mmCIF file of C-alpha atoms in Angstrom:
data_model
loop_
_atom_site.group_PDB
_atom_site.id
_atom_site.type_symbol
_atom_site.label_atom_id
_atom_site.label_comp_id
_atom_site.label_asym_id
_atom_site.label_seq_id
_atom_site.Cartn_x
_atom_site.Cartn_y
_atom_site.Cartn_z
ATOM 1 C CA GLY H 4 34.439 8.768 5.275
ATOM 2 C CA GLU H 5 31.408 8.540 3.044
ATOM 3 C CA ASN H 6 29.900 11.682 1.504
ATOM 4 C CA VAL H 7 26.445 11.704 -0.098
ATOM 5 C CA GLU H 8 25.247 14.549 -2.306
ATOM 6 C CA GLN H 9 21.575 14.892 -3.223
ATOM 7 C CA HIS H 10 19.913 16.921 -5.992
ATOM 8 C CA PRO H 11 17.756 18.845 -6.435
ATOM 9 C CA SER H 12 17.080 20.418 -3.065
ATOM 10 C CA THR H 13 13.540 21.329 -4.148
ATOM 11 C CA LEU H 14 11.360 19.862 -6.871
ATOM 12 C CA SER H 15 7.863 20.790 -8.022
ATOM 13 C CA VAL H 16 5.956 18.402 -10.254
ATOM 14 C CA GLN H 17 2.485 18.457 -11.746
ATOM 15 C CA GLU H 18 0.223 15.773 -10.375
ATOM 16 C CA GLY H 19 0.433 12.692 -12.562
ATOM 17 C CA ASP H 20 3.920 13.460 -13.852
ATOM 18 C CA SER H 21 7.108 11.682 -12.769
ATOM 19 C CA ALA H 22 9.693 12.887 -10.259
ATOM 20 C CA VAL H 23 13.365 11.927 -10.150
ATOM 21 C CA ILE H 24 15.775 12.596 -7.285
ATOM 22 C CA LYS H 25 19.475 11.836 -7.671
ATOM 23 C CA CYS H 26 22.237 11.056 -5.196
ATOM 24 C CA THR H 27 25.946 10.467 -5.573
ATOM 25 C CA TYR H 28 28.235 8.806 -3.074
ATOM 26 C CA SER H 29 31.988 8.878 -2.628
ATOM 27 C CA ASP H 30 32.932 5.539 -1.038
ATOM 28 C CA SER H 31 33.023 2.784 -3.647
ATOM 29 C CA ALA H 32 32.735 0.224 -0.832
ATOM 30 C CA SER H 33 29.209 1.392 0.064
ATOM 31 C CA ASN H 34 26.711 -1.308 -0.795
ATOM 32 C CA TYR H 35 23.399 -0.376 0.802
ATOM 33 C CA PHE H 36 21.241 2.571 -0.309
ATOM 34 C CA PRO H 37 17.910 3.352 1.387
ATOM 35 C CA TRP H 38 15.445 6.131 0.663
ATOM 36 C CA TYR H 39 13.341 7.778 3.364
ATOM 37 C CA LYS H 40 10.244 9.930 3.082
ATOM 38 C CA GLN H 41 9.540 12.530 5.755
ATOM 39 C CA GLU H 42 6.189 14.249 5.861
ATOM 40 C CA LEU H 43 5.902 17.573 7.652
ATOM 41 C CA GLY H 44 6.349 17.137 11.401
ATOM 42 C CA LYS H 45 6.683 13.353 11.141
ATOM 43 C CA ARG H 46 9.473 10.832 11.390
ATOM 44 C CA PRO H 47 11.442 9.694 8.305
ATOM 45 C CA GLN H 48 10.022 6.440 6.975
ATOM 46 C CA LEU H 49 11.832 3.915 4.805
ATOM 47 C CA ILE H 50 10.134 3.677 1.422
ATOM 48 C CA ILE H 51 12.574 1.589 -0.607
ATOM 49 C CA ASP H 52 16.155 0.367 -0.461
ATOM 50 C CA ILE H 53 18.625 -1.286 -2.801
ATOM 51 C CA ARG H 54 21.808 -3.257 -2.409
ATOM 52 C CA SER H 55 24.779 -3.123 -4.711
ATOM 53 C CA ASN H 56 24.173 -6.569 -6.170
ATOM 54 C CA VAL H 57 21.122 -5.285 -8.094
ATOM 55 C CA GLY H 58 20.735 -2.391 -10.507
ATOM 56 C CA GLU H 59 17.054 -1.599 -10.080
ATOM 57 C CA LYS H 60 14.219 -2.251 -7.660
ATOM 58 C CA LYS H 61 10.544 -1.371 -8.003
ATOM 59 C CA ASP H 62 7.649 -1.133 -5.585
ATOM 60 C CA GLN H 63 4.432 0.001 -7.273
ATOM 61 C CA ARG H 64 4.976 3.653 -8.292
ATOM 62 C CA ILE H 65 8.420 3.891 -6.729
ATOM 63 C CA ALA H 66 11.691 2.638 -8.190
ATOM 64 C CA VAL H 67 15.342 3.027 -7.354
ATOM 65 C CA THR H 68 18.218 2.600 -9.785
ATOM 66 C CA LEU H 69 21.875 2.166 -8.941
ATOM 67 C CA ASN H 70 24.937 2.782 -11.083
ATOM 68 C CA LYS H 71 27.928 1.434 -9.161
ATOM 69 C CA THR H 72 30.446 2.518 -11.766
ATOM 70 C CA ALA H 73 29.336 6.135 -11.607
ATOM 71 C CA LYS H 74 28.549 5.893 -7.884
ATOM 72 C CA HIS H 75 25.082 7.316 -8.145
ATOM 73 C CA PHE H 76 21.571 6.168 -7.409
ATOM 74 C CA SER H 77 18.183 7.676 -8.127
ATOM 75 C CA LEU H 78 14.622 7.583 -6.856
ATOM 76 C CA HIS H 79 11.860 7.566 -9.452
ATOM 77 C CA ILE H 80 8.243 8.257 -8.567
ATOM 78 C CA THR H 81 5.709 7.784 -11.362
ATOM 79 C CA GLU H 82 2.114 9.029 -11.565
ATOM 80 C CA THR H 83 2.714 11.411 -8.695
ATOM 81 C CA GLN H 84 -0.088 12.148 -6.271
ATOM 82 C CA PRO H 85 -0.576 14.947 -3.689
ATOM 83 C CA GLU H 86 0.348 12.552 -0.873
ATOM 84 C CA ASP H 87 3.808 12.191 -2.413
ATOM 85 C CA SER H 88 4.573 15.741 -1.254
ATOM 86 C CA ALA H 89 7.289 15.394 1.398
ATOM 87 C CA VAL H 90 11.024 15.631 1.967
ATOM 88 C CA TYR H 91 12.981 12.672 0.619
ATOM 89 C CA PHE H 92 16.390 11.616 1.946
ATOM 90 C CA CYS H 93 18.832 9.214 0.354
ATOM 91 C CA ALA H 94 21.531 7.451 2.339
ATOM 92 C CA ALA H 95 24.461 5.081 1.913
ATOM 93 C CA SER H 96 26.364 2.657 4.091
ATOM 94 C CA ASN H 97 28.738 -0.269 4.053
ATOM 95 C CA PRO H 98 27.646 -2.527 6.884
ATOM 96 C CA ASN H 99 30.036 -5.312 6.027
ATOM 97 C CA PHE H 100 32.915 -3.850 7.985
ATOM 98 C CA GLY H 101 31.089 -3.113 11.200
ATOM 99 C CA ASN H 102 29.986 0.288 9.950
ATOM 100 C CA GLU H 103 26.511 0.611 11.345
ATOM 101 C CA LYS H 104 26.104 4.223 10.327
ATOM 102 C CA LEU H 105 24.092 5.650 7.477
ATOM 103 C CA THR H 106 25.368 8.737 5.687
ATOM 104 C CA PHE H 107 22.392 10.839 4.608
ATOM 105 C CA GLY H 108 21.964 13.272 1.767
ATOM 106 C CA THR H 109 20.698 16.764 2.518
ATOM 107 C CA GLY H 110 17.138 16.057 1.377
ATOM 108 C CA THR H 111 14.816 17.007 -1.478
ATOM 109 C CA ARG H 112 11.554 18.817 -0.824
ATOM 110 C CA LEU H 113 9.077 17.449 -3.358
ATOM 111 C CA THR H 114 5.881 19.397 -3.986
ATOM 112 C CA ILE H 115 3.114 17.902 -6.117
ATOM 113 C CA ILE H 116 1.035 20.578 -7.811
ATOM 114 C CA PRO H 117 -2.646 19.576 -8.169
ATOM 115 C CA SER N 20 6.643 -6.683 15.636
ATOM 116 C CA GLN N 21 9.104 -4.024 16.688
ATOM 117 C CA THR N 22 8.047 -0.680 18.124
ATOM 118 C CA ILE N 23 10.104 2.331 19.084
ATOM 119 C CA HIS N 24 8.944 4.914 21.597
ATOM 120 C CA GLN N 25 10.244 8.361 22.422
ATOM 121 C CA TRP N 26 9.232 10.781 25.121
ATOM 122 C CA PRO N 27 8.402 13.428 25.691
ATOM 123 C CA ALA N 28 6.855 14.311 22.342
ATOM 124 C CA THR N 29 7.442 18.029 22.833
ATOM 125 C CA LEU N 30 9.497 19.999 25.317
ATOM 126 C CA VAL N 31 10.094 23.683 25.980
ATOM 127 C CA GLN N 32 13.111 24.370 28.159
ATOM 128 C CA PRO N 33 14.978 27.513 29.256
ATOM 129 C CA VAL N 34 18.612 28.042 28.315
ATOM 130 C CA GLY N 35 20.920 26.506 30.894
ATOM 131 C CA SER N 36 18.458 23.880 32.077
ATOM 132 C CA PRO N 37 19.176 20.135 31.947
ATOM 133 C CA LEU N 38 17.739 17.720 29.411
ATOM 134 C CA SER N 39 16.801 14.068 29.381
ATOM 135 C CA LEU N 40 15.175 12.402 26.382
ATOM 136 C CA GLU N 41 14.332 8.743 26.425
ATOM 137 C CA CYS N 42 14.002 6.142 23.697
ATOM 138 C CA THR N 43 12.921 2.534 24.116
ATOM 139 C CA VAL N 44 12.519 -0.284 21.620
ATOM 140 C CA GLU N 45 10.185 -3.241 21.945
ATOM 141 C CA GLY N 46 10.104 -6.550 20.104
ATOM 142 C CA THR N 47 13.798 -7.019 19.425
ATOM 143 C CA SER N 48 16.995 -7.795 21.269
ATOM 144 C CA ASN N 49 20.437 -6.234 21.042
ATOM 145 C CA PRO N 50 19.444 -3.493 18.598
ATOM 146 C CA ASN N 51 21.790 -0.817 17.348
ATOM 147 C CA LEU N 52 20.464 2.529 18.596
ATOM 148 C CA TYR N 53 20.973 6.013 17.205
ATOM 149 C CA TRP N 54 20.259 9.622 18.148
ATOM 150 C CA TYR N 55 19.803 12.181 15.387
ATOM 151 C CA ARG N 56 19.032 15.875 15.492
ATOM 152 C CA GLN N 57 17.176 17.733 12.763
ATOM 153 C CA ALA N 58 17.146 21.509 12.793
ATOM 154 C CA ALA N 59 14.080 23.179 11.278
ATOM 155 C CA GLY N 60 13.994 22.534 7.533
ATOM 156 C CA ARG N 61 17.337 20.785 7.580
ATOM 157 C CA GLY N 62 18.819 17.318 7.233
ATOM 158 C CA LEU N 63 19.605 14.555 9.695
ATOM 159 C CA GLN N 64 22.662 14.953 11.895
ATOM 160 C CA LEU N 65 23.875 11.797 13.649
ATOM 161 C CA LEU N 66 24.742 12.591 17.267
ATOM 162 C CA PHE N 67 25.409 9.213 18.904
ATOM 163 C CA TYR N 68 25.087 5.541 18.186
ATOM 164 C CA SER N 69 25.346 2.429 20.293
ATOM 165 C CA VAL N 70 25.914 -1.212 19.384
ATOM 166 C CA GLY N 71 25.407 -2.511 22.923
ATOM 167 C CA ILE N 72 24.876 -1.690 26.588
ATOM 168 C CA GLY N 73 27.368 0.920 27.739
ATOM 169 C CA GLN N 74 28.865 1.269 24.246
ATOM 170 C CA ILE N 75 28.416 4.808 22.929
ATOM 171 C CA SER N 76 30.052 6.429 19.924
ATOM 172 C CA SER N 77 29.898 10.203 19.592
ATOM 173 C CA GLU N 78 29.783 11.769 16.165
ATOM 174 C CA VAL N 79 29.709 15.462 16.972
ATOM 175 C CA PRO N 80 31.424 17.180 19.927
ATOM 176 C CA GLN N 81 28.841 19.227 21.786
ATOM 177 C CA ASN N 82 27.213 19.675 25.160
ATOM 178 C CA LEU N 83 25.107 16.530 24.745
ATOM 179 C CA SER N 84 25.777 13.036 26.026
ATOM 180 C CA ALA N 85 24.128 9.648 25.581
ATOM 181 C CA SER N 86 23.791 6.567 27.706
ATOM 182 C CA ARG N 87 22.454 3.062 27.230
ATOM 183 C CA PRO N 88 21.664 1.643 30.650
ATOM 184 C CA GLN N 89 19.614 -1.264 29.293
ATOM 185 C CA ASP N 90 19.615 -3.247 26.065
ATOM 186 C CA ARG N 91 16.609 -1.459 24.579
ATOM 187 C CA GLN N 92 16.882 1.935 26.246
ATOM 188 C CA PHE N 93 18.797 4.921 24.926
ATOM 189 C CA ILE N 94 18.946 8.257 26.721
ATOM 190 C CA LEU N 95 20.090 11.646 25.460
ATOM 191 C CA SER N 96 21.135 14.177 28.092
ATOM 192 C CA SER N 97 22.526 17.613 28.602
ATOM 193 C CA LYS N 98 23.602 19.416 31.753
ATOM 194 C CA LYS N 99 23.016 22.895 30.325
ATOM 195 C CA LEU N 100 20.969 23.527 27.193
ATOM 196 C CA LEU N 101 21.971 26.093 24.587
ATOM 197 C CA LEU N 102 19.667 27.932 22.193
ATOM 198 C CA SER N 103 21.313 25.980 19.364
ATOM 199 C CA ASP N 104 20.100 22.710 20.904
ATOM 200 C CA SER N 105 16.577 23.410 19.644
ATOM 201 C CA GLY N 106 15.421 20.908 17.055
ATOM 202 C CA PHE N 107 13.677 17.645 16.317
ATOM 203 C CA TYR N 108 15.414 14.744 18.070
ATOM 204 C CA LEU N 109 14.957 11.366 16.476
ATOM 205 C CA CYS N 110 15.901 8.003 17.892
ATOM 206 C CA ALA N 111 16.374 5.109 15.494
ATOM 207 C CA TRP N 112 17.087 1.404 15.765
ATOM 208 C CA SER N 113 18.388 -1.335 13.537
ATOM 209 C CA GLY N 114 18.322 -5.067 14.118
ATOM 210 C CA TRP N 115 21.349 -7.286 14.616
ATOM 211 C CA VAL N 116 20.331 -9.277 11.555
ATOM 212 C CA ARG N 117 19.833 -6.315 9.185
ATOM 213 C CA GLN N 118 22.060 -3.779 10.851
ATOM 214 C CA GLU N 119 21.981 -1.404 7.951
ATOM 215 C CA THR N 120 18.239 -0.702 7.921
ATOM 216 C CA GLN N 121 17.279 1.961 10.419
ATOM 217 C CA TYR N 122 13.769 2.693 11.655
ATOM 218 C CA PHE N 123 12.954 5.973 13.298
ATOM 219 C CA GLY N 124 10.938 6.786 16.381
ATOM 220 C CA PRO N 125 8.256 9.505 16.450
ATOM 221 C CA GLY N 126 10.714 12.137 17.644
ATOM 222 C CA THR N 127 10.888 14.796 20.356
ATOM 223 C CA ARG N 128 10.482 18.419 19.379
ATOM 224 C CA LEU N 129 12.690 20.542 21.664
ATOM 225 C CA LEU N 130 12.497 24.313 21.879
ATOM 226 C CA VAL N 131 15.100 26.086 23.987
ATOM 227 C CA LEU N 132 14.170 29.643 24.950
#
């Protein structure tokens, strides 16, 4: 089955600087990669996703890049703000073969230092 | 628009007592439904998922069970709770059109004493 590794487990960044979280996956057939943000005590919320037919996707201060050859994808947050502090989870799946499951990484706790 | 509900929001139960958590989805038909558990400060563990009424797949052997009596209702149960069952239980759904994108409910925080 799929295995997703996520690094780092914790990350502290000065407000205004950029943050990068990296994930690697094992199944080369995986073709869908979402990122979720979970604030303390709240549900995980989808913030951005990417499919394997594109290499990069941006949404304001958030971007995701995908390297299919190396089987890794990354979340980039620019101009970080205090409200970006949360736990971020990456995930991977291949829904084309009836696999409705997401395999999640172990999470990265991002702290923005004012 | 689609909405997902979970109840109760919080629950404190003694060891050995039964459990029933409910999840319902509004605004969509034939969703895929999922139960996850998240221990304090940890990641997301998939417990069960369902692609239709009466169709349940179990990911982790344990003392929990799941049922889907109606299209948009998913129930998580236990006959006898263990201390290790404490955690944050999240229900999620995905649509039949975009099956890969999952959206989470507000969760139930369970404390077993």
